[in-house]
PDB file of C-alpha atoms in Angstrom:
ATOM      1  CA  UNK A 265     -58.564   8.704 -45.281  1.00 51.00           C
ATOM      2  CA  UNK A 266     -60.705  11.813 -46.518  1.00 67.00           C
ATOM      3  CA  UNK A 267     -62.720  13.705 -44.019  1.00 77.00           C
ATOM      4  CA  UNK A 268     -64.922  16.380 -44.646  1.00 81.00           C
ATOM      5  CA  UNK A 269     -62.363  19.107 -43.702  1.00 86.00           C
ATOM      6  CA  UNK A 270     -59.754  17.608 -45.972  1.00 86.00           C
ATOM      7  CA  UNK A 271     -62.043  17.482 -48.916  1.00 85.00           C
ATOM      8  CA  UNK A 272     -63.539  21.105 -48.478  1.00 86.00           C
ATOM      9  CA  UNK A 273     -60.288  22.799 -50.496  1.00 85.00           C
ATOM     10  CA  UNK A 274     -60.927  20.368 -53.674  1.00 84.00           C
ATOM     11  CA  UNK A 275     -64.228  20.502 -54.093  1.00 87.00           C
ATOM     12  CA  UNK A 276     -65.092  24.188 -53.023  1.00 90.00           C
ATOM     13  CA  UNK A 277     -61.453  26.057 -52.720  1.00 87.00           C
ATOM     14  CA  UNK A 278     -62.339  29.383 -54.347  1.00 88.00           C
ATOM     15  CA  UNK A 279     -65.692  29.699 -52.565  1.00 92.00           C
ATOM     16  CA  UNK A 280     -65.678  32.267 -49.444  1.00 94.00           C
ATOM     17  CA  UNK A 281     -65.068  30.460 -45.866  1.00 94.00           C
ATOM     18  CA  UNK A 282     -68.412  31.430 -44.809  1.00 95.00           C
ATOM     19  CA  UNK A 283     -70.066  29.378 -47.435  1.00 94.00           C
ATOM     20  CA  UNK A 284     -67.212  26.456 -46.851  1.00 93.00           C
ATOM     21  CA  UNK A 285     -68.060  26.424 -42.745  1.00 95.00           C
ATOM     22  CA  UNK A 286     -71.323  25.958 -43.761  1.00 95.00           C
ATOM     23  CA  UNK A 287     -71.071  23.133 -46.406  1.00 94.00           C
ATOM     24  CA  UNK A 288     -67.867  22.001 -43.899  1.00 94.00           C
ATOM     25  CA  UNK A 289     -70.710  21.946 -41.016  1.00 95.00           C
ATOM     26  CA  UNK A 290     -73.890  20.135 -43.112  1.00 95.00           C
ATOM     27  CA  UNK A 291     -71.134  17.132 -44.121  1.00 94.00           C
ATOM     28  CA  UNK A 292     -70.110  16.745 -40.472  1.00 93.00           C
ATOM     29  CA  UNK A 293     -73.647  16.470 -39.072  1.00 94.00           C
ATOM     30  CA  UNK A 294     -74.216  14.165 -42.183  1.00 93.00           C
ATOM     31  CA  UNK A 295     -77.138  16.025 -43.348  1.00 95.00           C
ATOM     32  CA  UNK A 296     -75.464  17.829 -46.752  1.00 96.00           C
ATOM     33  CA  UNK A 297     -76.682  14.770 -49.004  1.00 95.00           C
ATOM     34  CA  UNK A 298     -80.074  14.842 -47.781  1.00 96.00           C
ATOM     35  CA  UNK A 299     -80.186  19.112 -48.039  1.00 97.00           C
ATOM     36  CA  UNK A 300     -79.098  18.305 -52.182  1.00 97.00           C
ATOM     37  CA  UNK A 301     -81.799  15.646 -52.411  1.00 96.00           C
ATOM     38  CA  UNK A 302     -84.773  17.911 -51.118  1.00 97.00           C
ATOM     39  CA  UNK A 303     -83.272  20.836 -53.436  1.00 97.00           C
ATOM     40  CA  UNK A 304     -82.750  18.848 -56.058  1.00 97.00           C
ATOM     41  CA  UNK A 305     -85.072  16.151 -56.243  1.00 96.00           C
ATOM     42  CA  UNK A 306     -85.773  15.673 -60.005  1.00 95.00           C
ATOM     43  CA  UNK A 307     -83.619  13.233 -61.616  1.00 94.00           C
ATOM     44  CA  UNK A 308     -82.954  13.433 -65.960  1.00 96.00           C
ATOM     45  CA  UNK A 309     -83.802  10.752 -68.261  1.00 96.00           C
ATOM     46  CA  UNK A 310     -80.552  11.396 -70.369  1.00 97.00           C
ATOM     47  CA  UNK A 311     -78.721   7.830 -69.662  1.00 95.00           C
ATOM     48  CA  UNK A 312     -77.605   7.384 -73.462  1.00 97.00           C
ATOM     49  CA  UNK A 313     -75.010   9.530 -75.695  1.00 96.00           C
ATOM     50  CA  UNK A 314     -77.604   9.877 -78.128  1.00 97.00           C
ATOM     51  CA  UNK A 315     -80.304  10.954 -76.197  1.00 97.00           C
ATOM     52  CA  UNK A 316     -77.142  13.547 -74.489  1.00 97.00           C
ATOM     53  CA  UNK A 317     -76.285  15.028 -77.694  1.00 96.00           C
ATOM     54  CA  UNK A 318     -79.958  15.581 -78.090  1.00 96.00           C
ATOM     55  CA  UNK A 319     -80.250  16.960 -74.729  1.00 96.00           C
ATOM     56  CA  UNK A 320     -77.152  19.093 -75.853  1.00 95.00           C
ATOM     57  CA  UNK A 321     -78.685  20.041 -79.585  1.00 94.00           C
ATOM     58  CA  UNK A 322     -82.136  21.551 -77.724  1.00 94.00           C
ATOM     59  CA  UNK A 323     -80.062  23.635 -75.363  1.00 94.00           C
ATOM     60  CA  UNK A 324     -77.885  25.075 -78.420  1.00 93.00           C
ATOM     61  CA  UNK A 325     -80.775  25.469 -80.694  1.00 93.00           C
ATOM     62  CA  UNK A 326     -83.162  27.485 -77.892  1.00 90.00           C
ATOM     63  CA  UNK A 327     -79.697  29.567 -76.475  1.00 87.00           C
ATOM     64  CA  UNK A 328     -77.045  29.827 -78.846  1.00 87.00           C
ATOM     65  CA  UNK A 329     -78.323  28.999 -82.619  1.00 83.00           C
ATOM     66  CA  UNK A 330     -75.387  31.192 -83.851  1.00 83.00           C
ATOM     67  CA  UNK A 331     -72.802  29.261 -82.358  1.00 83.00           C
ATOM     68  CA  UNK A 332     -70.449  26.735 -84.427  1.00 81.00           C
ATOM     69  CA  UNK A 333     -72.106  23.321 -84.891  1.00 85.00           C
ATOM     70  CA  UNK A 334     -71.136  20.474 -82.100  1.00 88.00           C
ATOM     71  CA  UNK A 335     -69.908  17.203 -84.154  1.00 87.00           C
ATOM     72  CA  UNK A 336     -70.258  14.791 -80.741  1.00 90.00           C
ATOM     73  CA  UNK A 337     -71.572  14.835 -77.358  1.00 92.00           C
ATOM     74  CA  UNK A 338     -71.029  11.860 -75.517  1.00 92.00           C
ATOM     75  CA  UNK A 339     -70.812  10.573 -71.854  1.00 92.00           C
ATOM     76  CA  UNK A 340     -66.728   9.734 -71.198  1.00 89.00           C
ATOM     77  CA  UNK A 341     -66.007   7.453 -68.544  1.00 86.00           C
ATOM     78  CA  UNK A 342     -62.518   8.456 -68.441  1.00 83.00           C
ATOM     79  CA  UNK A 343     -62.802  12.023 -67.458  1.00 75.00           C
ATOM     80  CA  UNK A 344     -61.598  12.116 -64.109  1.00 65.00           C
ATOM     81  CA  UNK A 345     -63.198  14.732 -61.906  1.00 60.00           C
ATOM     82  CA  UNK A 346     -61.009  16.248 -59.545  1.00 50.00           C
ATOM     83  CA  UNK A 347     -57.833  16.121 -61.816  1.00 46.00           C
ATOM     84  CA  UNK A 348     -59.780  16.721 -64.901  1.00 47.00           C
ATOM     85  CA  UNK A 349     -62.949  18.546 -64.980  1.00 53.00           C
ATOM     86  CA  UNK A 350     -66.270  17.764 -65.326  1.00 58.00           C
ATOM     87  CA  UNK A 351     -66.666  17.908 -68.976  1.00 55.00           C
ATOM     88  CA  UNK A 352     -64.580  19.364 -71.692  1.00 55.00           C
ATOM     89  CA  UNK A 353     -65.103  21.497 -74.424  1.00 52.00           C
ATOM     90  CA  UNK A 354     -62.715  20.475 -77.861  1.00 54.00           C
ATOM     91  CA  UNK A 355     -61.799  21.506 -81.479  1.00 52.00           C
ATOM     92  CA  UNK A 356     -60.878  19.343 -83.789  1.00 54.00           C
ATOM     93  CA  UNK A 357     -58.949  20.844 -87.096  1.00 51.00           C
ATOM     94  CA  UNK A 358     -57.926  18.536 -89.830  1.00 57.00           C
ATOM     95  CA  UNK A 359     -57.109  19.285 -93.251  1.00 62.00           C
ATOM     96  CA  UNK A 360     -59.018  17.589 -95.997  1.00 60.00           C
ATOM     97  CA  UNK A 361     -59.611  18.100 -99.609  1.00 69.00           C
ATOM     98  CA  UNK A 362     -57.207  21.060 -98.935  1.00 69.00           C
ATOM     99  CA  UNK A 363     -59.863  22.553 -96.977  1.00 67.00           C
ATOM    100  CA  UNK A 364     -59.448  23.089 -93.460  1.00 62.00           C
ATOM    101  CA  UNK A 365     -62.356  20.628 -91.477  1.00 60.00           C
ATOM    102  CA  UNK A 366     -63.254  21.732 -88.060  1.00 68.00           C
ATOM    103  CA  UNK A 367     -65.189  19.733 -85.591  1.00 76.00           C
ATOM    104  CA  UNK A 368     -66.349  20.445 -81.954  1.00 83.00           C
ATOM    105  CA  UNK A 369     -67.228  17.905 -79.227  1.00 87.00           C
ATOM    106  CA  UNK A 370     -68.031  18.152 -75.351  1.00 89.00           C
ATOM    107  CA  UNK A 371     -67.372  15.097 -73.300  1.00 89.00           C
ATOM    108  CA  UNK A 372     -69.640  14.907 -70.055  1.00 91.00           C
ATOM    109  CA  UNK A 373     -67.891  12.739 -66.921  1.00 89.00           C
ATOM    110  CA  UNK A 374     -70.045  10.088 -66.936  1.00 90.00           C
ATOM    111  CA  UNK A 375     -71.211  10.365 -63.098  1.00 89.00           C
ATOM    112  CA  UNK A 376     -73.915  13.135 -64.333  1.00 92.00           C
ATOM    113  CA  UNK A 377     -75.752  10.206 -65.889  1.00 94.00           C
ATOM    114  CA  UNK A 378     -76.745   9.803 -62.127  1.00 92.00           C
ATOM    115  CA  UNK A 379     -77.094  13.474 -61.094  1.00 94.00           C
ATOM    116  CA  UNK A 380     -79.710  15.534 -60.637  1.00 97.00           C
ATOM    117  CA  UNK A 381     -81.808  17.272 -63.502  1.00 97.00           C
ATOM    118  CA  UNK A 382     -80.417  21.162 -62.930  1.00 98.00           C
ATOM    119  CA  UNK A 383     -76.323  19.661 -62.424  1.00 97.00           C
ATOM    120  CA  UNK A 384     -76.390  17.994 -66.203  1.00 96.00           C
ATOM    121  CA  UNK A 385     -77.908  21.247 -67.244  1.00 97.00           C
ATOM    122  CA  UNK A 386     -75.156  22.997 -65.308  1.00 96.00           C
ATOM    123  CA  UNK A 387     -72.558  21.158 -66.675  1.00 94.00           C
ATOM    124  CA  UNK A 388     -74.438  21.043 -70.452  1.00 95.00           C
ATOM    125  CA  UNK A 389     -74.287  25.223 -70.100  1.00 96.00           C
ATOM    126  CA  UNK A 390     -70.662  25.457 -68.945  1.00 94.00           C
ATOM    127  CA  UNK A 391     -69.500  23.335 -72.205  1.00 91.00           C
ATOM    128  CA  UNK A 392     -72.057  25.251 -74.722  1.00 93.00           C
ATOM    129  CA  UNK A 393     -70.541  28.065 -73.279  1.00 93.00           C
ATOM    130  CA  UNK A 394     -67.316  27.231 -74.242  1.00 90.00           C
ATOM    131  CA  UNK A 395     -68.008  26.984 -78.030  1.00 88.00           C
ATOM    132  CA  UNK A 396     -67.928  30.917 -78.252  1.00 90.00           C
ATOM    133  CA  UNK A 397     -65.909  31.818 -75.020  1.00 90.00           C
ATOM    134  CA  UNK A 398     -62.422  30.046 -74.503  1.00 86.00           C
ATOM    135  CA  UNK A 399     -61.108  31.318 -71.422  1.00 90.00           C
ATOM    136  CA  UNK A 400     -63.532  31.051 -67.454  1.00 91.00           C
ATOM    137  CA  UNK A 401     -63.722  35.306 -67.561  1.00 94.00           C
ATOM    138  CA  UNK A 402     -66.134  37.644 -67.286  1.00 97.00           C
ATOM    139  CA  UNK A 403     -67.725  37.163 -71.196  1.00 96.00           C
ATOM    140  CA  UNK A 404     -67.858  33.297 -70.427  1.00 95.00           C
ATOM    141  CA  UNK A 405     -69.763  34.240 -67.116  1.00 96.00           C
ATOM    142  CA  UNK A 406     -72.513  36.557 -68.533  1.00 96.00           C
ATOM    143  CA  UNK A 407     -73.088  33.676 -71.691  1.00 95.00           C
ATOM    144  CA  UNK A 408     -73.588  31.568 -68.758  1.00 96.00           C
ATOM    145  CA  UNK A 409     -76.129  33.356 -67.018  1.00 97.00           C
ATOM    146  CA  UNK A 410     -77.582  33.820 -69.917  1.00 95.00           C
ATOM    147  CA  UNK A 411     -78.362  30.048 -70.785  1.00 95.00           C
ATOM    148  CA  UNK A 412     -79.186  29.379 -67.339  1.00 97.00           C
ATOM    149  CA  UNK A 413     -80.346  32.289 -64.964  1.00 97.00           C
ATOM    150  CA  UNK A 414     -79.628  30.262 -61.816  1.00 97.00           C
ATOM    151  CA  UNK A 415     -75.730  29.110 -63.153  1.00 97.00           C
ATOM    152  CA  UNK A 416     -73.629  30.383 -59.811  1.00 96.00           C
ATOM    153  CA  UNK A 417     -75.819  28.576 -57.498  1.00 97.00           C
ATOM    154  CA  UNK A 418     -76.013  25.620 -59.905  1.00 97.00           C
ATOM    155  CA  UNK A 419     -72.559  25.506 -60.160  1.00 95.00           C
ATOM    156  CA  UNK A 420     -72.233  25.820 -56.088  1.00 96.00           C
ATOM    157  CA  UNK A 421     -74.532  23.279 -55.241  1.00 97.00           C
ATOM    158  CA  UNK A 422     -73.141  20.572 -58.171  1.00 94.00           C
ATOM    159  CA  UNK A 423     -69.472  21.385 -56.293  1.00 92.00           C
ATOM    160  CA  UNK A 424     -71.848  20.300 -53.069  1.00 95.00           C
ATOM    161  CA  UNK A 425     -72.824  17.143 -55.122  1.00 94.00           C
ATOM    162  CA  UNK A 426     -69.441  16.289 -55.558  1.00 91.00           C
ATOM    163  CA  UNK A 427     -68.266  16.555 -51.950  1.00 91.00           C
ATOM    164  CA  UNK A 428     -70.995  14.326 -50.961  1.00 93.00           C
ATOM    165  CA  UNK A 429     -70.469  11.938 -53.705  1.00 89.00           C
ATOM    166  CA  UNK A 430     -66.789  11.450 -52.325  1.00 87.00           C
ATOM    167  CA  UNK A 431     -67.776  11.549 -48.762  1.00 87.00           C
ATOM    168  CA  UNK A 432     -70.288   8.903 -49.016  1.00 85.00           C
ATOM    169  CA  UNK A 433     -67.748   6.580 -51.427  1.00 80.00           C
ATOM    170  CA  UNK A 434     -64.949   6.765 -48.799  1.00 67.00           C
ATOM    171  CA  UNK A 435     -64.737   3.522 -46.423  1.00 62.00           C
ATOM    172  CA  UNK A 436     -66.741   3.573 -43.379  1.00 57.00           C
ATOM    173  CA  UNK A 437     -64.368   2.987 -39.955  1.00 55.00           C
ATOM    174  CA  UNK A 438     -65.282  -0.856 -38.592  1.00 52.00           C
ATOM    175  CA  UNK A 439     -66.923  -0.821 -35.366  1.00 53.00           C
ATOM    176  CA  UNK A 440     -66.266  -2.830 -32.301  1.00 48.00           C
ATOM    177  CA  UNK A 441     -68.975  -5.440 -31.773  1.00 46.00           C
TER     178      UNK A 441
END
């Protein structure tokens, strides 16, 4: 069974262990889910894929006009979180007419349909991001920050989300009655 020690390294590994005691302490006391909440109390109305690529086509158009054209954006129930990611980022290449077709679509894990506002836009940010930086570096960072001012913390605190999500999923021990 998952405790909050044991889930600290997947969900916020490359974070200093100041900032892990701390997350490590909230999840112990039981009070990190209710910390998130009064952060983050403003939930999205984005629930369908075409309202998402919508969402997605308003964040391009007011940060990144220049950037290649996204074909889909949809909500994927199969992304897997922890051994996945949160969303991807892919190209699609295809030859036809003997002219070479490319397409680009980000897949958001479905979960963020129930997340908070600024964690879709987190995740939204990271996968525009994407379209003109490839690799997590220092270029990809600073396009980032650029789209959203407040990314790092973002990014932190949806990481936070996570942890809670799995704490609160795992099975509560029976009590003697």
């Amino acid at each position: 069974m998952s405790t909050p020690v044991s889930l600290i390294p997947q969900y916020l590994g490359g974070y200093p262990a100041s900032l892990q005691a701390q997350a490590l302490k909230l999840a112990e006391e039981g009070r990190l889910g209710a910390v998130l909440e009064s952060r983050y109390p403003e939930a999205h109305t984005v629930r369908t894929d075409a309202a998402l690529y919508a969402y997605v086509q308003d964040m391009k158009a007011r940060g990144m006009r220049q950037s290649s054209p996204v074909s889909m954006v949809v909500y994927d129930t199969k992304l897997k979180v922890l051994s996945q990611a949160l969303g991807t980022h892919t190209r699609i290449s295809r030859v036809q007419g003997g002219k070479l077709k490319a397409k680009r679509e980000i897949r958001i894990a479905s979960l963020f349909k129930d997340a908070p506002a600024d964690f879709l836009r987190m995740i939204v940010v990271h996968e525009l991001a994407h379209l003109r930086e490839a690799e997590h570096d220092k270029a990809f960072y600073s396009l980032c920050e650029h789209l959203a001012p407040d990314y790092h913390q973002l990014e932190f605190d949806t990481r936070l989300w996570l942890l809670q999500r799995a704490l609160a999923s795992k099975p509560k021990p029976a009590t003697e009655g």
